Structures are given as C-alpha cells and as structure tokens.
Amino acid sequence: MHTENIIQAGNTSNPKKALIMIHGRGGSARDIMSLAQYLPVSDYLLLGPEATNNTWYPNSFIAPVASNQPYLDSAIDLVGKAVEQAESLGITKENIYFLGFSQGACLTLEYLARNANKYGGAAAFTGGLIGDQVYTENYNGQFDGTPIFIGTSDPDFHVPVERVQESTTVLKEMGAEVVEKIYPNMGHTISQDEINEVNHLIFK
C-alpha cells in the first residue's frame, strides 16, 4: 500500500492547469518531474505522486492483476488523489494533464481508462493498459477527444508492442484522439522525438 505522498512544484500560487507526472519503477517523483524543463508547462502546477519504495506494483504490468494487488488499486487511488488536489484549487478536468514513463505510463493509462473524461491530454512514454489481458469491463466514461500520445520501442524488454497497440485501440474506442509512435530499437528510454511530439500535440 502506498503512503499518500504527492510533491508539488511549478506554479503553486495561481495555477489554471495541472500536470500529474508519474514515475517509473525504481524512480521518484523528483526524477520524472525534472522532465518539465523540456515541456512548455512553466505556468502549470506540477504534481508528482510517489510510490512507496519507488515501485507502484511488484510484478510485470502484464502479470495477472491479482498478483499486483493491493498495490495497483492503491496506486490508482493515489493518482486520483493528485487529481483531487488539482480540482481543489479550481482546476477543471479539461485543464488536468498526465505524463508517465514505463511503469508510470502503464499506471497513467490504466487510471485514465478507469476514469475517462475530457482531460487536457496525456503522454505515456513506453506503457500499456494493465493486466494479463485488457479488462475493458473495468473501464468507464468517454474521453471526448482528449489527446493521448503513446510512444514505445520495438522491441521493448518490458512492454510488448502488441499491448501498446491494443491499448491504443481501446482508448480510441472510448473517444480519445490517440497518436501512437513505435520506434525501432529505441530502447527503454524517452527520446527527443517523443518530447517534440507531446509538445506539439498536447502541451501546445
């Protein structure tokens, strides 16, 4: 279970937009939040939920869901608390954005699919929907054109390309405008091209 720990940075005084940044396995909120310097988000409130022991759930994201509980449910709840923090400041869902890398990208997409709404947008760097299969019965709502970018390497040791493609299909069916980019042999990282893509598509 995760202790409620959400770091705030950026525009904490009078924000109109918020970016929730979700770190990967072994990372930290401050790690992922350092990406903000490469994004045009200087006027955003930055919110960085941090996983207890730096891991959102213990096993692979394509392991049976039960094997990642109760940590997965707790992680999804913590992302929800970050959304609530933004809303408590008067920031509407249409002005709430999400970004995640690796395990954090998987958590980002899973949270969004379970809580679909008209958000500002989302960037998922190397991730897909969580489970040994995609459990669409867990997903609710409509994205109403929310832009979502998903980038990944082919191959990627942790994230099968097929799950990325399946996730794109599900999110599109829920009304998201998804841009999926698969990079040959990119490795498990975030590329400059991905940064350029999200700056053009989402943080514009």
Coordinates of N, CA and C in Angstrom, one line a residue, residues 49-202:
P49 N 3.0 12.3 -7.7 CA 2.7 11.2 -6.7 C 4.0 10.3 -6.7
E50 N 4.3 9.9 -5.5 CA 5.5 9.0 -5.3 C 5.1 7.7 -4.7
A51 N 5.6 6.6 -5.3 CA 5.3 5.2 -4.9 C 6.1 4.9 -3.6
T52 N 5.5 4.3 -2.7 CA 6.2 3.8 -1.5 C 7.2 2.8 -2.0
N53 N 8.5 2.9 -1.6 CA 9.6 2.0 -2.0 C 9.8 2.1 -3.6
N54 N 9.3 3.2 -4.2 CA 9.7 3.6 -5.5 C 9.1 2.6 -6.6
T55 N 8.1 1.8 -6.2 CA 7.6 0.8 -7.1 C 6.0 0.8 -7.0
W56 N 5.3 1.0 -8.1 CA 3.9 1.1 -8.0 C 3.2 -0.2 -7.7
Y57 N 3.7 -1.3 -8.3 CA 3.2 -2.6 -8.1 C 4.3 -3.6 -8.4
P58 N 4.3 -4.8 -7.7 CA 5.5 -5.6 -7.7 C 5.9 -6.4 -8.9
N59 N 4.9 -6.8 -9.7 CA 5.2 -7.6 -10.8 C 5.0 -6.9 -12.2
S60 N 5.3 -7.6 -13.3 CA 5.1 -7.0 -14.6 C 3.7 -6.5 -14.8
F61 N 3.5 -5.5 -15.6 CA 2.2 -5.0 -15.8 C 1.3 -5.9 -16.6
I62 N 1.9 -6.9 -17.2 CA 1.1 -7.9 -17.9 C 0.9 -9.2 -17.1
A63 N 1.3 -9.2 -15.9 CA 1.0 -10.3 -15.0 C -0.4 -10.3 -14.6
P64 N -1.0 -11.4 -14.1 CA -2.4 -11.4 -13.6 C -2.6 -10.3 -12.6
V65 N -3.7 -9.6 -12.7 CA -4.0 -8.4 -11.9 C -3.9 -8.7 -10.4
A66 N -4.4 -9.9 -10.0 CA -4.4 -10.2 -8.6 C -2.9 -10.2 -8.0
S67 N -2.0 -10.6 -8.9 CA -0.6 -10.7 -8.4 C 0.0 -9.3 -8.1
N68 N -0.6 -8.2 -8.5 CA -0.1 -6.9 -8.3 C -1.0 -6.1 -7.3
Q69 N -1.9 -6.8 -6.7 CA -2.8 -6.2 -5.6 C -2.2 -6.5 -4.2
P70 N -2.5 -5.6 -3.2 CA -3.4 -4.4 -3.3 C -2.7 -3.2 -3.8
Y71 N -1.4 -3.3 -4.3 CA -0.6 -2.2 -4.6 C -1.2 -1.4 -5.8
L72 N -1.7 -2.2 -6.8 CA -2.2 -1.5 -8.0 C -3.4 -0.6 -7.7
D73 N -4.3 -1.1 -6.9 CA -5.5 -0.3 -6.5 C -5.1 0.9 -5.7
S74 N -4.1 0.7 -4.8 CA -3.6 1.8 -4.0 C -2.9 2.9 -4.9
A75 N -2.2 2.4 -5.9 CA -1.5 3.3 -6.8 C -2.6 4.2 -7.6
I76 N -3.6 3.5 -8.1 CA -4.6 4.2 -8.9 C -5.3 5.2 -8.0
D77 N -5.5 4.8 -6.7 CA -6.1 5.7 -5.7 C -5.3 7.0 -5.5
L78 N -3.9 6.8 -5.5 CA -3.0 7.9 -5.3 C -3.1 8.9 -6.5
V79 N -3.1 8.3 -7.7 CA -3.3 9.2 -8.8 C -4.6 10.0 -8.7
G80 N -5.6 9.3 -8.3 CA -6.9 10.0 -8.1 C -6.8 11.1 -7.0
K81 N -6.0 10.9 -6.0 CA -5.8 12.0 -5.0 C -5.1 13.2 -5.6
A82 N -4.2 12.9 -6.5 CA -3.5 14.1 -7.2 C -4.5 14.9 -8.0
V83 N -5.4 14.1 -8.7 CA -6.5 14.8 -9.5 C -7.3 15.7 -8.5
E84 N -7.6 15.1 -7.4 CA -8.4 15.8 -6.4 C -7.7 17.1 -5.9
Q85 N -6.4 17.0 -5.7 CA -5.6 18.2 -5.3 C -5.7 19.3 -6.3
A86 N -5.6 18.9 -7.6 CA -5.8 19.9 -8.6 C -7.2 20.5 -8.6
E87 N -8.2 19.7 -8.5 CA -9.5 20.2 -8.5 C -9.8 21.0 -7.3
S88 N -9.2 20.8 -6.2 CA -9.4 21.6 -5.0 C -9.0 23.0 -5.2
L89 N -8.1 23.2 -6.2 CA -7.6 24.5 -6.5 C -8.4 25.2 -7.6
G90 N -9.5 24.6 -8.0 CA -10.3 25.1 -9.0 C -9.9 24.8 -10.4
I91 N -9.0 23.8 -10.6 CA -8.6 23.4 -11.9 C -9.5 22.3 -12.4
T92 N -10.1 22.6 -13.6 CA -11.1 21.6 -14.1 C -10.4 20.5 -14.8
K93 N -11.1 19.4 -15.0 CA -10.5 18.2 -15.6 C -10.0 18.5 -17.0
E94 N -10.6 19.4 -17.7 CA -10.2 19.8 -19.0 C -8.8 20.5 -19.0
N95 N -8.4 20.9 -17.8 CA -7.1 21.5 -17.7 C -6.1 20.7 -16.8
I96 N -6.4 19.4 -16.7 CA -5.6 18.5 -16.0 C -4.9 17.6 -17.0
Y97 N -3.6 17.5 -17.0 CA -2.8 16.7 -17.9 C -2.0 15.6 -17.1
F98 N -1.6 14.6 -17.9 CA -0.9 13.4 -17.3 C 0.3 13.1 -18.1
L99 N 1.3 12.6 -17.4 CA 2.6 12.1 -18.1 C 3.1 11.0 -17.3
G100 N 3.5 9.9 -17.9 CA 4.1 8.8 -17.2 C 5.2 8.1 -18.0
F101 N 6.1 7.5 -17.4 CA 7.2 6.7 -18.1 C 7.2 5.3 -17.5
S102 N 7.2 4.3 -18.4 CA 7.4 2.9 -18.1 C 6.2 2.4 -17.2
Q103 N 6.6 2.0 -16.0 CA 5.5 1.6 -15.0 C 4.6 2.7 -14.8
G104 N 5.1 3.9 -14.8 CA 4.3 5.1 -14.6 C 3.4 5.4 -15.8
A105 N 3.8 5.0 -17.0 CA 3.0 5.2 -18.2 C 1.8 4.2 -18.2
C106 N 2.1 3.0 -17.7 CA 1.1 1.9 -17.6 C 0.0 2.4 -16.6
L107 N 0.5 2.9 -15.4 CA -0.4 3.4 -14.4 C -1.2 4.6 -14.9
T108 N -0.6 5.5 -15.7 CA -1.3 6.6 -16.3 C -2.5 6.1 -17.1
L109 N -2.2 5.2 -18.0 CA -3.2 4.7 -19.0 C -4.3 4.0 -18.3
E110 N -3.9 3.2 -17.3 CA -4.9 2.4 -16.5 C -5.8 3.4 -15.7
Y111 N -5.3 4.4 -15.1 CA -6.1 5.3 -14.4 C -7.0 6.0 -15.3
L112 N -6.5 6.5 -16.4 CA -7.4 7.2 -17.4 C -8.5 6.3 -17.9
A113 N -8.2 5.1 -18.3 CA -9.2 4.2 -18.8 C -10.3 3.9 -17.8
R114 N -9.9 3.9 -16.5 CA -10.9 3.6 -15.5 C -11.7 4.9 -15.1
N115 N -11.2 6.0 -15.5 CA -11.8 7.3 -15.1 C -11.8 8.2 -16.3
A116 N -12.3 7.7 -17.5 CA -12.3 8.5 -18.7 C -13.1 9.8 -18.5
N117 N -12.6 10.9 -19.1 CA -13.3 12.2 -19.0 C -12.6 13.0 -20.1
K118 N -13.1 14.2 -20.2 CA -12.4 15.2 -21.1 C -11.3 15.9 -20.3
Y119 N -10.1 15.3 -20.5 CA -8.9 15.9 -19.8 C -8.1 16.8 -20.8
G120 N -7.1 17.5 -20.3 CA -6.2 18.3 -21.2 C -5.5 17.4 -22.1
G121 N -5.0 16.3 -21.7 CA -4.2 15.4 -22.5 C -3.3 14.5 -21.7
A122 N -2.7 13.5 -22.3 CA -1.8 12.6 -21.6 C -0.7 12.1 -22.5
A123 N 0.5 11.9 -21.9 CA 1.7 11.4 -22.6 C 2.1 10.1 -21.8
A124 N 2.1 9.0 -22.5 CA 2.5 7.7 -22.0 C 3.8 7.3 -22.7
F125 N 4.9 7.4 -22.1 CA 6.2 7.0 -22.7 C 6.5 5.6 -22.3
T126 N 6.3 4.6 -23.2 CA 6.5 3.2 -23.0 C 5.6 2.6 -22.0
G127 N 4.3 2.3 -22.4 CA 3.4 1.7 -21.4 C 2.2 1.2 -22.2
G128 N 1.3 0.5 -21.4 CA 0.1 0.0 -22.0 C -0.9 -0.3 -20.8
L129 N -2.1 -0.6 -21.1 CA -3.1 -1.0 -20.1 C -2.7 -2.2 -19.4
I130 N -3.1 -2.3 -18.1 CA -2.5 -3.2 -17.2 C -3.4 -4.5 -17.1
G131 N -2.7 -5.7 -17.0 CA -3.3 -6.9 -16.8 C -2.8 -8.0 -17.7
D132 N -3.0 -9.3 -17.4 CA -2.7 -10.4 -18.2 C -3.4 -10.4 -19.5
Q133 N -4.6 -9.6 -19.5 CA -5.3 -9.3 -20.7 C -5.9 -7.9 -20.4
V134 N -6.5 -7.3 -21.4 CA -7.1 -6.0 -21.2 C -8.6 -6.2 -20.7
Y135 N -8.8 -5.7 -19.5 CA -10.1 -6.0 -18.9 C -11.0 -4.7 -19.1
T136 N -11.7 -4.7 -20.3 CA -12.4 -3.5 -20.6 C -13.6 -3.3 -19.7
E137 N -14.1 -4.3 -19.0 CA -15.2 -4.1 -18.1 C -14.8 -3.2 -16.9
N138 N -13.5 -3.0 -16.7 CA -13.1 -2.0 -15.6 C -13.1 -0.6 -16.1
Y139 N -13.3 -0.4 -17.4 CA -13.2 1.0 -17.9 C -14.5 1.7 -18.1
N140 N -14.5 3.0 -17.7 CA -15.7 3.7 -17.7 C -15.5 5.1 -18.2
G141 N -16.6 5.7 -18.8 CA -16.6 7.1 -19.3 C -16.2 7.2 -20.7
Q142 N -16.1 8.5 -21.1 CA -15.7 8.8 -22.5 C -14.7 10.0 -22.5
F143 N -13.7 9.9 -23.4 CA -12.6 10.9 -23.4 C -13.0 12.2 -24.1
D144 N -14.0 12.1 -25.0 CA -14.5 13.3 -25.7 C -13.4 14.1 -26.4
G145 N -12.5 13.3 -27.1 CA -11.4 13.9 -27.9 C -10.2 14.2 -27.1
T146 N -10.0 13.8 -25.9 CA -8.8 14.0 -25.1 C -7.6 13.5 -26.0
P147 N -6.5 14.3 -26.2 CA -5.4 13.8 -26.9 C -4.4 13.0 -26.0
I148 N -4.1 11.8 -26.5 CA -3.2 10.9 -25.8 C -2.0 10.5 -26.7
F149 N -0.8 10.7 -26.3 CA 0.3 10.2 -27.0 C 0.9 9.0 -26.3
I150 N 1.1 7.9 -27.1 CA 1.8 6.7 -26.6 C 3.0 6.4 -27.5
G151 N 4.2 6.4 -26.9 CA 5.4 6.1 -27.6 C 6.1 4.9 -27.0
T152 N 6.7 4.0 -27.9 CA 7.4 2.9 -27.3 C 8.4 2.4 -28.3
S153 N 9.3 1.5 -27.8 CA 10.3 0.9 -28.7 C 9.9 -0.4 -29.2
D154 N 10.3 -0.8 -30.3 CA 10.1 -2.2 -30.8 C 11.5 -2.8 -31.2
P155 N 11.9 -3.7 -30.4 CA 11.2 -4.3 -29.2 C 11.5 -3.5 -28.0
D156 N 10.7 -3.8 -26.9 CA 11.0 -3.3 -25.6 C 10.9 -4.5 -24.6
F157 N 11.9 -4.6 -23.8 CA 12.0 -5.7 -22.9 C 10.8 -5.9 -22.0
H158 N 10.3 -4.7 -21.6 CA 9.2 -4.7 -20.5 C 7.8 -4.6 -21.1
V159 N 7.7 -4.0 -22.3 CA 6.4 -3.6 -22.8 C 6.2 -4.2 -24.2
P160 N 5.4 -5.3 -24.4 CA 5.2 -5.8 -25.7 C 4.4 -4.8 -26.6
V161 N 4.9 -4.7 -27.8 CA 4.3 -3.7 -28.8 C 2.8 -4.1 -29.0
E162 N 2.4 -5.3 -28.9 CA 1.1 -5.8 -29.1 C 0.1 -5.1 -28.1
R163 N 0.6 -5.0 -26.8 CA -0.2 -4.5 -25.8 C -0.3 -2.9 -26.0
V164 N 0.7 -2.3 -26.5 CA 0.6 -0.9 -26.8 C -0.5 -0.7 -27.8
Q165 N -0.5 -1.5 -28.9 CA -1.4 -1.3 -30.0 C -2.8 -1.6 -29.5
E166 N -3.0 -2.6 -28.7 CA -4.3 -3.0 -28.1 C -4.8 -1.8 -27.2
S167 N -3.9 -1.2 -26.5 CA -4.3 -0.1 -25.6 C -4.8 1.1 -26.4
T168 N -4.1 1.3 -27.5 CA -4.5 2.4 -28.4 C -5.9 2.2 -28.9
T169 N -6.2 1.0 -29.3 CA -7.5 0.6 -29.9 C -8.6 0.9 -28.8
V170 N -8.3 0.4 -27.6 CA -9.3 0.6 -26.5 C -9.6 2.1 -26.2
L171 N -8.5 2.8 -26.1 CA -8.6 4.3 -25.8 C -9.3 5.0 -26.9
K172 N -9.1 4.7 -28.2 CA -9.8 5.3 -29.3 C -11.3 5.0 -29.2
E173 N -11.6 3.7 -28.9 CA -13.0 3.3 -28.8 C -13.7 4.1 -27.7
M174 N -12.9 4.6 -26.7 CA -13.5 5.4 -25.6 C -13.5 6.9 -25.9
G175 N -13.1 7.2 -27.1 CA -13.2 8.6 -27.6 C -12.0 9.5 -27.5
A176 N -10.8 8.8 -27.2 CA -9.6 9.6 -27.1 C -9.0 9.7 -28.5
E177 N -8.3 10.8 -28.8 CA -7.6 11.0 -30.0 C -6.1 10.6 -29.7
V178 N -5.8 9.4 -30.1 CA -4.5 8.7 -29.7 C -3.5 8.8 -30.9
V179 N -2.4 9.3 -30.6 CA -1.2 9.2 -31.5 C -0.3 8.2 -30.9
E180 N 0.0 7.1 -31.7 CA 0.9 6.1 -31.3 C 2.1 6.1 -32.2
K181 N 3.3 6.1 -31.6 CA 4.5 6.0 -32.3 C 5.4 4.9 -31.8
I182 N 5.8 4.0 -32.7 CA 6.6 2.9 -32.4 C 8.0 3.1 -33.0
Y183 N 9.0 3.2 -32.2 CA 10.4 3.5 -32.6 C 11.2 2.2 -32.7
P184 N 11.8 1.9 -33.9 CA 12.6 0.7 -34.0 C 13.9 0.8 -33.1
N185 N 14.0 -0.2 -32.2 CA 15.2 -0.3 -31.4 C 15.6 1.0 -30.6
M186 N 14.6 1.7 -30.1 CA 14.9 2.9 -29.4 C 15.5 2.6 -28.0
G187 N 15.1 1.5 -27.4 CA 15.5 1.2 -26.0 C 14.5 1.7 -25.0
H188 N 14.7 1.4 -23.8 CA 13.7 1.7 -22.7 C 14.1 3.1 -22.2
T189 N 13.6 4.1 -22.9 CA 14.0 5.5 -22.6 C 12.9 6.4 -23.2
I190 N 13.2 7.7 -23.0 CA 12.3 8.8 -23.6 C 13.2 9.5 -24.6
S191 N 12.7 9.6 -25.8 CA 13.5 10.2 -26.9 C 13.1 11.6 -27.1
Q192 N 14.0 12.3 -27.8 CA 13.8 13.7 -28.1 C 12.6 13.8 -29.0
D193 N 12.4 12.9 -29.9 CA 11.3 12.9 -30.8 C 10.0 12.8 -30.0
E194 N 9.9 12.0 -29.0 CA 8.7 11.9 -28.2 C 8.4 13.2 -27.5
I195 N 9.5 13.9 -27.0 CA 9.3 15.2 -26.3 C 8.7 16.1 -27.4
N196 N 9.2 16.1 -28.6 CA 8.7 17.0 -29.6 C 7.3 16.7 -29.9
E197 N 6.9 15.5 -30.0 CA 5.6 15.1 -30.3 C 4.6 15.6 -29.2
V198 N 4.9 15.3 -28.0 CA 3.9 15.8 -26.9 C 3.9 17.3 -26.8
N199 N 5.0 18.0 -27.1 CA 4.9 19.4 -27.0 C 4.0 19.9 -28.2
H200 N 4.0 19.3 -29.3 CA 3.2 19.7 -30.4 C 1.7 19.3 -30.3
L201 N 1.5 18.1 -29.8 CA 0.1 17.5 -29.7 C -0.6 17.9 -28.4
I202 N 0.1 18.0 -27.3 CA -0.6 18.1 -26.0 C -0.3 19.4 -25.3

